[in-house]
Amino acid sequence: MKRVVVIGAGVIGLAIARRLIDHNPSFHVTVLERHSEIAREASQHNSGVIHSGIHLDPDSLKAHFARKGSLAMRLYCMSRGIMMRHTGMIVGVGFRNLKTLWGEWRASFSVLRELKNRAFAQGISIKTLTCFGVKRLEPHARVLGGIYIPSVWIIDKKAYAKSLFWGGKKRGVEFRFEEEVFGIKNNGHQFIVRTKSNEYEADILINCAGVYADVISNLARFPGYKIIPWRGEYYEVVGVKSSLIRNCLIYPAVRPGSMGLGIHITKSIDERLFLGPNANIHKEREYVFEDKTSPREFLEEARCFLPQLEEKDLRWAYAGLRAKCISEGKEADFVIKIESTDPIFINLIGIESPGLSASLPIADHISEVIRMSI
Ligand SMILES: Cc1cc2nc3c(=O)[nH]c(=O)nc-3n(C[C@H](O)[C@H](O)[C@H](O)COP(=O)(O)OP(=O)(O)OC[C@H]3O[C@@H](n4cnc5c(N)ncnc54)[C@H](O)[C@@H]3O)c2cc1C
């Protein structure tokens, strides 16, 4: 019997634990989580969008897993009654005022061309939109034109994480909460994983620790990774203006490879309207947000599409931390790597967006990698 320890009960750790025990009922799989419940970090504080992959470098792991995840997530949610909604996505060109209109159109044009190339390279179907096309989808939005990506969905991210948890638990995964890993020793044939009050033996150790994944990798003596947490905050549109958007997600045309996808407009699964996330370096790895960004920064961006919005319509909602793994000069990609084979240590580092969309195929991939290594 193989002993597997997964560090972190976000959607990545949960999906992997569930998949491993599914494929290998004889494994003893334990998930160690420092909080008292699942999905308290990035897996809960995100936009809940199932992405098509259009924003991503077609040759990246992110794009590969997002493409696979787009269908896999829909099938998973549909077959388990997890709420999801087809939204589609407009990547559009808005403008602040008539003076800046021409400049903004020109700057966005090359971005849209790049996105079209990326869509073409990945076989993602898109439509070119005029301002009239946008009006048909979202009558209150002021968008000069852009592209429409039909294969985009919103899911109930909480219900999804819970379903992975119960799926694993029913099959025999052991979950240990309030177990923060602070020591890892390799005794030559197993890892000994230490928390404050316990020690766990692992023939296979899988690092899914989100913003702490580089720290865990260091503990296991696989240095060389550096995560910089990038905070993404959201404001909610409250009151009557929350119904300005009917259904579709509206993203600005932001150059691929930028730190985020720009402050976008999202109607969540429970029909609330959110603006965000922004992208700022966060000095802590903990979810403590004392210096909240002013709503004016969000208004400035969102009013390019919804000029009706005013500061009094916005209420700070929540924030998440992106686990950005620094990679010199390249677009940041997921790092999914077997660091050692006896005992097995697998790193999942830099699993930022679209990690939610990619979680199921990542879990399949890890299960396959382990099958081939034992
Ligand atoms: C603002 C924002 C918006 C996003 N929007 C989207 C989106 O729309 N669509 C999409 O596909 N993706 C999106 N993402 C990305 C997605 O949320 C993440 O890729 C995904 O949640 C990563 O899951 P995870 O399990 O790797 O990390 P996490 O959910 O952060 O889980 C890591 C877990 O490890 C635990 N842990 C850490 N250290 C230890 C330790 N020492 N011992 C024990 N446990 C430990 C933590 O407590 C945590 O529970 C977004 C992310 C952010 C931040």
Coordinates of C-alpha atoms and ligand atoms in Angstrom, one line a residue:
M1 CA 0.0 0.0 0.0
K2 CA 1.3 3.4 -1.0
R3 CA 1.0 6.3 1.4
V4 CA 0.2 9.6 -0.3
V5 CA 0.2 12.9 1.4
V6 CA -1.2 16.0 -0.4
I7 CA -0.4 19.4 1.1
G8 CA -3.2 21.9 0.7
A9 CA -7.0 21.5 0.4
G10 CA -7.7 24.0 -2.4
V11 CA -9.3 22.8 -5.6
I12 CA -6.0 21.5 -6.9
G13 CA -5.2 19.3 -3.8
L14 CA -8.8 18.2 -3.6
A15 CA -9.1 17.2 -7.2
I16 CA -5.8 15.3 -7.1
A17 CA -6.7 13.4 -3.9
R18 CA -10.1 12.4 -5.3
R19 CA -8.6 11.3 -8.6
L20 CA -5.8 9.4 -7.0
I21 CA -8.0 7.3 -4.8
D22 CA -10.4 6.8 -7.7
H23 CA -7.6 5.3 -9.8
N24 CA -5.8 3.5 -7.0
P25 CA -8.3 2.3 -4.3
S26 CA -5.4 0.6 -2.4
F27 CA -3.6 4.0 -1.8
H28 CA -3.8 5.6 1.5
V29 CA -4.3 9.3 0.7
T30 CA -4.1 12.0 3.4
V31 CA -4.8 15.7 2.7
L32 CA -3.1 18.1 5.2
E33 CA -4.7 21.6 5.4
R34 CA -3.6 24.4 7.7
H35 CA -7.1 25.9 7.9
S36 CA -10.1 24.4 9.6
E37 CA -11.9 23.8 6.3
I38 CA -11.4 23.3 2.6
A39 CA -10.8 26.1 0.0
R40 CA -10.3 29.1 2.2
E41 CA -7.7 30.8 -0.1
A42 CA -7.5 31.3 -3.9
S43 CA -10.0 28.5 -4.5
Q44 CA -12.7 30.6 -3.0
H45 CA -11.5 34.2 -3.8
N46 CA -11.6 34.1 -7.6
S47 CA -14.0 35.0 -10.4
G48 CA -15.4 31.5 -10.8
V49 CA -15.0 31.6 -14.6
I50 CA -14.4 28.5 -16.6
H51 CA -12.0 30.0 -19.2
S52 CA -11.6 29.0 -22.9
G53 CA -7.8 29.6 -22.8
I54 CA -7.9 32.5 -25.4
H55 CA -5.7 34.8 -23.2
L56 CA -3.0 32.2 -22.9
D57 CA 0.2 31.3 -24.8
P58 CA -1.1 28.4 -26.9
D59 CA 2.1 26.4 -26.1
S60 CA 1.8 26.8 -22.3
L61 CA 0.7 24.3 -19.7
K62 CA -1.9 26.8 -18.7
A63 CA -3.5 26.8 -22.1
H64 CA -3.2 23.0 -22.5
F65 CA -5.0 22.4 -19.2
A66 CA -7.6 25.2 -19.6
R67 CA -8.6 23.8 -23.0
K68 CA -9.1 20.3 -21.5
G69 CA -10.7 21.8 -18.4
S70 CA -13.3 23.8 -20.2
L71 CA -15.2 20.7 -21.3
A72 CA -14.3 18.5 -18.3
M73 CA -15.6 21.1 -15.8
R74 CA -18.9 21.4 -17.6
L75 CA -19.4 17.7 -17.7
Y76 CA -18.4 17.3 -14.0
C77 CA -20.7 20.1 -12.9
M78 CA -23.6 19.0 -15.1
S79 CA -23.5 15.4 -13.9
R80 CA -23.4 16.4 -10.2
G81 CA -26.0 19.2 -10.2
I82 CA -23.4 21.9 -9.5
M83 CA -24.8 25.3 -10.6
M84 CA -23.2 26.8 -13.7
R85 CA -24.3 29.3 -16.2
H86 CA -23.3 29.9 -19.8
T87 CA -22.1 33.5 -20.0
G88 CA -19.8 33.8 -23.0
M89 CA -17.2 36.5 -22.8
I90 CA -16.8 39.8 -24.6
V91 CA -13.3 41.1 -24.9
G92 CA -14.2 44.6 -25.8
V93 CA -12.9 48.1 -26.5
G94 CA -14.4 50.7 -24.3
F95 CA -13.4 54.4 -24.0
R96 CA -13.2 57.0 -21.3
N97 CA -14.3 60.0 -23.3
L98 CA -14.5 61.2 -26.9
K99 CA -11.0 62.7 -26.7
T100 CA -9.3 59.4 -25.9
L101 CA -11.5 57.2 -28.1
W102 CA -9.2 57.0 -31.1
G103 CA -6.1 56.2 -29.0
E104 CA -7.9 53.6 -27.0
W105 CA -9.3 51.9 -30.2
R106 CA -5.8 51.8 -31.8
A107 CA -4.1 50.4 -28.6
S108 CA -6.8 47.7 -28.3
F109 CA -6.7 46.8 -32.0
S110 CA -3.3 45.0 -31.9
V111 CA -4.4 43.2 -28.6
L112 CA -7.5 41.9 -30.3
R113 CA -5.5 40.7 -33.3
E114 CA -3.1 38.8 -30.9
L115 CA -6.1 37.3 -29.1
K116 CA -7.6 36.2 -32.5
N117 CA -4.3 34.5 -33.4
R118 CA -4.3 32.7 -30.0
A119 CA -7.9 31.6 -30.5
F120 CA -7.1 30.3 -34.0
A121 CA -4.0 28.4 -32.8
Q122 CA -6.0 26.7 -30.2
G123 CA -9.2 26.0 -32.2
I124 CA -11.3 28.3 -30.0
S125 CA -14.3 29.6 -31.8
I126 CA -14.8 33.4 -31.6
K127 CA -17.0 36.0 -33.3
T128 CA -16.0 39.5 -34.2
L129 CA -18.4 42.0 -32.7
T130 CA -19.4 45.5 -33.7
C131 CA -21.0 47.9 -31.2
F132 CA -24.4 46.7 -32.5
G133 CA -23.5 43.1 -31.8
V134 CA -22.5 44.0 -28.3
K135 CA -25.8 45.9 -27.8
R136 CA -27.7 42.8 -28.7
L137 CA -25.9 40.9 -26.0
E138 CA -25.6 43.6 -23.4
P139 CA -27.9 46.6 -24.2
H140 CA -26.5 48.8 -21.4
A141 CA -22.8 48.3 -22.1
R142 CA -20.9 50.9 -24.1
V143 CA -18.5 48.9 -26.1
L144 CA -17.1 50.0 -29.5
G145 CA -16.5 46.5 -30.6
G146 CA -14.4 43.5 -29.9
I147 CA -14.6 39.7 -29.9
Y148 CA -17.1 37.3 -28.4
I149 CA -15.9 33.9 -27.1
P150 CA -19.0 31.6 -26.6
S151 CA -17.2 28.8 -24.7
V152 CA -17.1 30.6 -21.3
W153 CA -19.1 29.6 -18.2
I154 CA -19.5 30.6 -14.5
I155 CA -19.7 28.0 -11.9
D156 CA -20.6 27.7 -8.2
K157 CA -17.0 27.5 -7.0
K158 CA -18.0 26.7 -3.4
A159 CA -20.2 23.8 -4.5
Y160 CA -17.5 22.6 -6.8
A161 CA -14.9 22.4 -4.0
K162 CA -17.4 20.7 -1.7
S163 CA -18.2 18.1 -4.3
L164 CA -14.5 17.3 -4.7
F165 CA -14.1 17.0 -1.0
W166 CA -17.1 14.7 -0.5
G167 CA -16.1 12.7 -3.6
G168 CA -12.7 12.1 -2.0
K169 CA -14.0 11.5 1.5
K170 CA -16.6 8.9 0.3
R171 CA -13.8 7.0 -1.4
G172 CA -11.6 7.0 1.7
V173 CA -9.4 10.1 1.5
E174 CA -8.4 11.2 5.0
F175 CA -8.6 14.9 5.6
R176 CA -6.6 16.5 8.4
F177 CA -7.5 20.1 9.2
E178 CA -5.5 22.6 11.2
E179 CA -2.4 20.7 10.3
E180 CA 0.2 23.2 9.0
V181 CA 3.2 21.5 7.5
F182 CA 6.4 23.1 8.8
G183 CA 9.0 20.3 8.3
I184 CA 9.8 17.7 5.6
K185 CA 12.5 15.1 5.9
N186 CA 13.6 12.6 3.3
N187 CA 14.8 9.4 5.0
G188 CA 15.9 7.8 1.8
H189 CA 12.7 5.8 1.0
Q190 CA 9.9 8.0 2.5
F191 CA 9.2 11.6 3.3
I192 CA 8.4 12.4 7.0
V193 CA 6.0 15.3 7.0
R194 CA 5.8 17.3 10.2
T195 CA 3.0 19.4 11.6
K196 CA 2.8 20.9 15.1
S197 CA 1.3 17.8 16.6
N198 CA 1.9 14.9 14.1
E199 CA 4.2 13.2 11.7
Y200 CA 3.0 11.6 8.5
E201 CA 4.9 9.1 6.3
A202 CA 4.7 9.6 2.6
D203 CA 5.9 7.4 -0.3
I204 CA 4.4 10.1 -2.5
L205 CA 4.3 13.7 -1.4
I206 CA 2.3 16.3 -3.5
N207 CA 2.8 20.0 -3.0
C208 CA -0.5 21.9 -3.7
A209 CA 0.1 24.7 -1.1
G210 CA -0.9 27.7 -3.3
V211 CA 1.0 30.9 -2.3
Y212 CA 3.1 28.8 0.0
A213 CA 4.2 26.2 -2.6
D214 CA 7.7 27.6 -2.9
V215 CA 8.1 27.4 0.9
I216 CA 7.0 23.7 1.0
S217 CA 9.3 23.0 -1.9
N218 CA 12.2 24.5 0.1
L219 CA 11.3 22.4 3.1
A220 CA 11.6 19.3 1.0
R221 CA 15.1 20.6 -0.3
F222 CA 13.9 21.5 -3.8
P223 CA 14.9 25.2 -3.8
G224 CA 14.9 27.6 -6.7
Y225 CA 11.2 28.7 -6.8
K226 CA 9.9 32.1 -5.9
I227 CA 6.3 33.0 -5.5
I228 CA 5.2 36.6 -5.4
P229 CA 1.6 37.0 -4.2
W230 CA -0.4 39.3 -6.4
R231 CA -3.5 40.5 -4.8
G232 CA -6.7 40.8 -6.9
E233 CA -9.6 42.7 -5.3
Y234 CA -13.2 42.9 -6.2
Y235 CA -15.9 45.6 -5.7
E236 CA -19.6 44.7 -6.0
V237 CA -22.1 46.9 -7.8
V238 CA -25.0 47.3 -5.4
G239 CA -28.5 48.8 -5.9
V240 CA -30.4 49.2 -9.1
K241 CA -27.2 49.4 -11.3
S242 CA -26.4 45.8 -10.4
S243 CA -28.8 44.8 -13.2
L244 CA -27.0 46.9 -15.9
I245 CA -25.4 43.6 -17.1
R246 CA -27.7 40.8 -18.1
N247 CA -25.4 37.8 -18.3
C248 CA -22.2 38.2 -20.4
L249 CA -18.7 38.7 -18.9
I250 CA -17.0 41.9 -20.2
Y251 CA -13.2 42.0 -20.3
P252 CA -11.0 44.8 -21.5
A253 CA -8.5 44.2 -24.3
V254 CA -5.4 43.7 -22.2
R255 CA -2.2 42.6 -23.8
P256 CA -1.6 38.9 -23.2
G257 CA 1.1 38.2 -20.6
S258 CA 0.1 41.2 -18.4
M259 CA -0.2 40.6 -14.7
G260 CA -3.9 40.2 -14.8
L261 CA -6.7 40.2 -17.4
G262 CA -7.7 43.7 -16.4
I263 CA -10.6 44.8 -14.3
H264 CA -13.5 43.0 -15.8
I265 CA -17.3 42.9 -15.2
T266 CA -18.6 39.6 -14.0
K267 CA -22.1 38.5 -13.1
S268 CA -21.6 35.8 -10.5
I269 CA -23.5 32.5 -10.2
D270 CA -25.9 34.1 -7.7
E271 CA -26.5 37.0 -10.2
R272 CA -24.4 39.6 -8.3
L273 CA -22.4 42.1 -10.3
F274 CA -18.6 42.3 -9.6
L275 CA -15.8 44.5 -10.9
G276 CA -12.3 43.1 -10.6
P277 CA -9.8 41.8 -10.0
N278 CA -7.1 44.4 -10.1
A279 CA -3.4 43.2 -9.8
N280 CA -1.0 44.6 -7.2
I281 CA 1.9 42.9 -5.4
H282 CA 0.9 42.0 -1.9
K283 CA 3.6 42.1 0.8
E284 CA 2.1 39.2 2.9
R285 CA 1.0 35.7 1.9
E286 CA -1.8 35.8 4.4
Y287 CA -5.4 36.9 3.6
V288 CA -5.2 40.2 5.5
F289 CA -6.2 43.2 3.5
E290 CA -5.8 46.5 5.5
D291 CA -4.9 48.8 2.6
K292 CA -7.9 48.3 0.3
T293 CA -7.6 49.9 -3.1
S294 CA -9.9 52.9 -3.6
P295 CA -13.1 52.3 -5.6
R296 CA -12.0 55.2 -7.9
E297 CA -9.4 52.9 -9.5
F298 CA -12.1 50.4 -10.3
L299 CA -14.6 53.0 -11.5
E300 CA -12.1 54.5 -13.9
E301 CA -11.7 51.1 -15.7
A302 CA -15.3 49.9 -15.4
R303 CA -16.8 53.2 -16.7
C304 CA -15.1 52.6 -20.0
F305 CA -17.9 50.0 -20.5
L306 CA -20.5 51.2 -18.0
P307 CA -20.4 55.0 -17.8
Q308 CA -23.5 55.0 -15.6
L309 CA -21.5 53.8 -12.6
E310 CA -20.7 56.1 -9.7
E311 CA -18.7 55.7 -6.6
K312 CA -21.7 55.3 -4.4
D313 CA -22.7 52.2 -6.4
L314 CA -19.6 50.2 -5.3
R315 CA -19.0 48.2 -2.2
W316 CA -15.6 46.4 -1.5
A317 CA -16.3 42.7 -1.8
Y318 CA -13.3 40.4 -1.4
A319 CA -9.8 39.7 -2.6
G320 CA -7.7 36.7 -3.6
L321 CA -3.9 36.1 -3.9
R322 CA -2.5 34.9 -7.2
A323 CA 0.5 32.6 -6.7
K324 CA 2.7 34.1 -9.3
C325 CA 5.8 32.1 -10.0
I326 CA 8.6 34.3 -11.3
S327 CA 10.0 33.3 -14.6
E328 CA 12.5 35.7 -16.2
G329 CA 11.2 37.3 -19.4
K330 CA 8.5 34.7 -20.1
E331 CA 4.8 34.6 -19.5
A332 CA 4.4 32.9 -16.1
D333 CA 3.3 29.3 -16.5
F334 CA 2.2 26.5 -14.2
V335 CA 5.1 24.5 -12.8
I336 CA 4.1 20.8 -12.6
K337 CA 7.2 18.8 -11.9
I338 CA 8.3 15.4 -10.4
E339 CA 11.3 16.5 -8.4
S340 CA 12.3 13.0 -7.2
T341 CA 11.1 9.5 -7.9
D342 CA 12.1 7.5 -4.9
P343 CA 10.4 8.7 -2.8
I344 CA 8.1 10.6 -5.2
F345 CA 7.9 14.4 -4.7
I346 CA 5.6 16.4 -7.0
N347 CA 5.5 20.2 -7.1
L348 CA 2.5 22.2 -8.4
I349 CA 3.8 25.8 -8.2
G350 CA 2.4 29.0 -9.7
I351 CA -1.1 27.5 -10.1
E352 CA -2.8 30.8 -10.6
S353 CA -5.6 31.6 -13.1
P354 CA -6.9 29.5 -14.9
G355 CA -6.2 27.0 -12.1
L356 CA -9.9 26.5 -11.2
S357 CA -10.8 25.7 -14.9
A358 CA -7.7 23.4 -15.1
S359 CA -8.1 21.5 -11.9
L360 CA -9.7 18.3 -13.2
P361 CA -7.2 17.7 -16.1
I362 CA -4.3 18.6 -13.8
A363 CA -5.5 15.9 -11.4
D364 CA -5.8 13.4 -14.3
H365 CA -2.2 14.3 -15.3
I366 CA -0.8 13.8 -11.8
S367 CA -2.5 10.5 -11.5
E368 CA -1.1 9.4 -14.8
V369 CA 2.4 10.6 -13.9
I370 CA 2.3 8.6 -10.7
R371 CA 1.0 5.5 -12.5
M372 CA 4.0 5.7 -14.8
S373 CA 6.5 6.3 -11.9
I374 CA 5.6 3.4 -9.7
Ligands
LIG1 C1 -8.3 37.0 -7.9 C2 -8.2 35.7 -8.6 C3 -9.1 35.4 -9.6 C4 -9.1 34.2 -10.2 N1 -10.0 33.9 -11.2 C5 -10.1 32.6 -11.7 C6 -11.1 32.3 -12.7 O1 -12.0 33.0 -12.9 N2 -11.0 31.1 -13.3 C7 -10.0 30.2 -13.0 O2 -9.9 29.2 -13.6 N3 -9.0 30.5 -12.1 C8 -9.1 31.7 -11.4 N4 -8.2 32.0 -10.5 C9 -7.1 31.0 -10.1 C10 -7.7 29.9 -9.2 O3 -8.4 30.5 -8.1 C11 -6.5 29.2 -8.6 O4 -5.6 28.7 -9.7 C12 -6.9 27.9 -7.8 O5 -7.8 28.2 -6.8 C13 -5.6 27.4 -7.2 O6 -6.0 26.3 -6.3 P1 -4.9 25.8 -5.3 O7 -5.5 24.6 -4.7 O8 -3.6 25.6 -6.0 O9 -4.6 26.9 -4.3 P2 -5.4 27.4 -2.9 O10 -6.8 27.5 -3.1 O11 -4.7 28.7 -2.5 O12 -5.1 26.3 -1.9 C14 -3.8 26.1 -1.3 C15 -4.1 25.5 0.1 O13 -2.9 25.1 0.7 C16 -3.0 25.3 2.1 N5 -1.6 25.4 2.6 C17 -0.7 26.4 2.3 N6 0.5 26.1 3.1 C18 0.2 25.0 3.8 C19 0.9 24.3 4.8 N7 2.2 24.7 5.2 N8 0.4 23.2 5.4 C20 -0.9 22.9 5.1 N9 -1.7 23.5 4.2 C21 -1.1 24.6 3.6 C22 -3.7 26.7 2.1 O14 -4.3 26.9 3.4 C23 -4.7 26.5 1.0 O15 -6.0 25.9 1.5 C24 -8.2 33.2 -9.8 C25 -7.3 33.5 -8.8 C26 -7.3 34.7 -8.1 C27 -6.4 35.0 -7.0

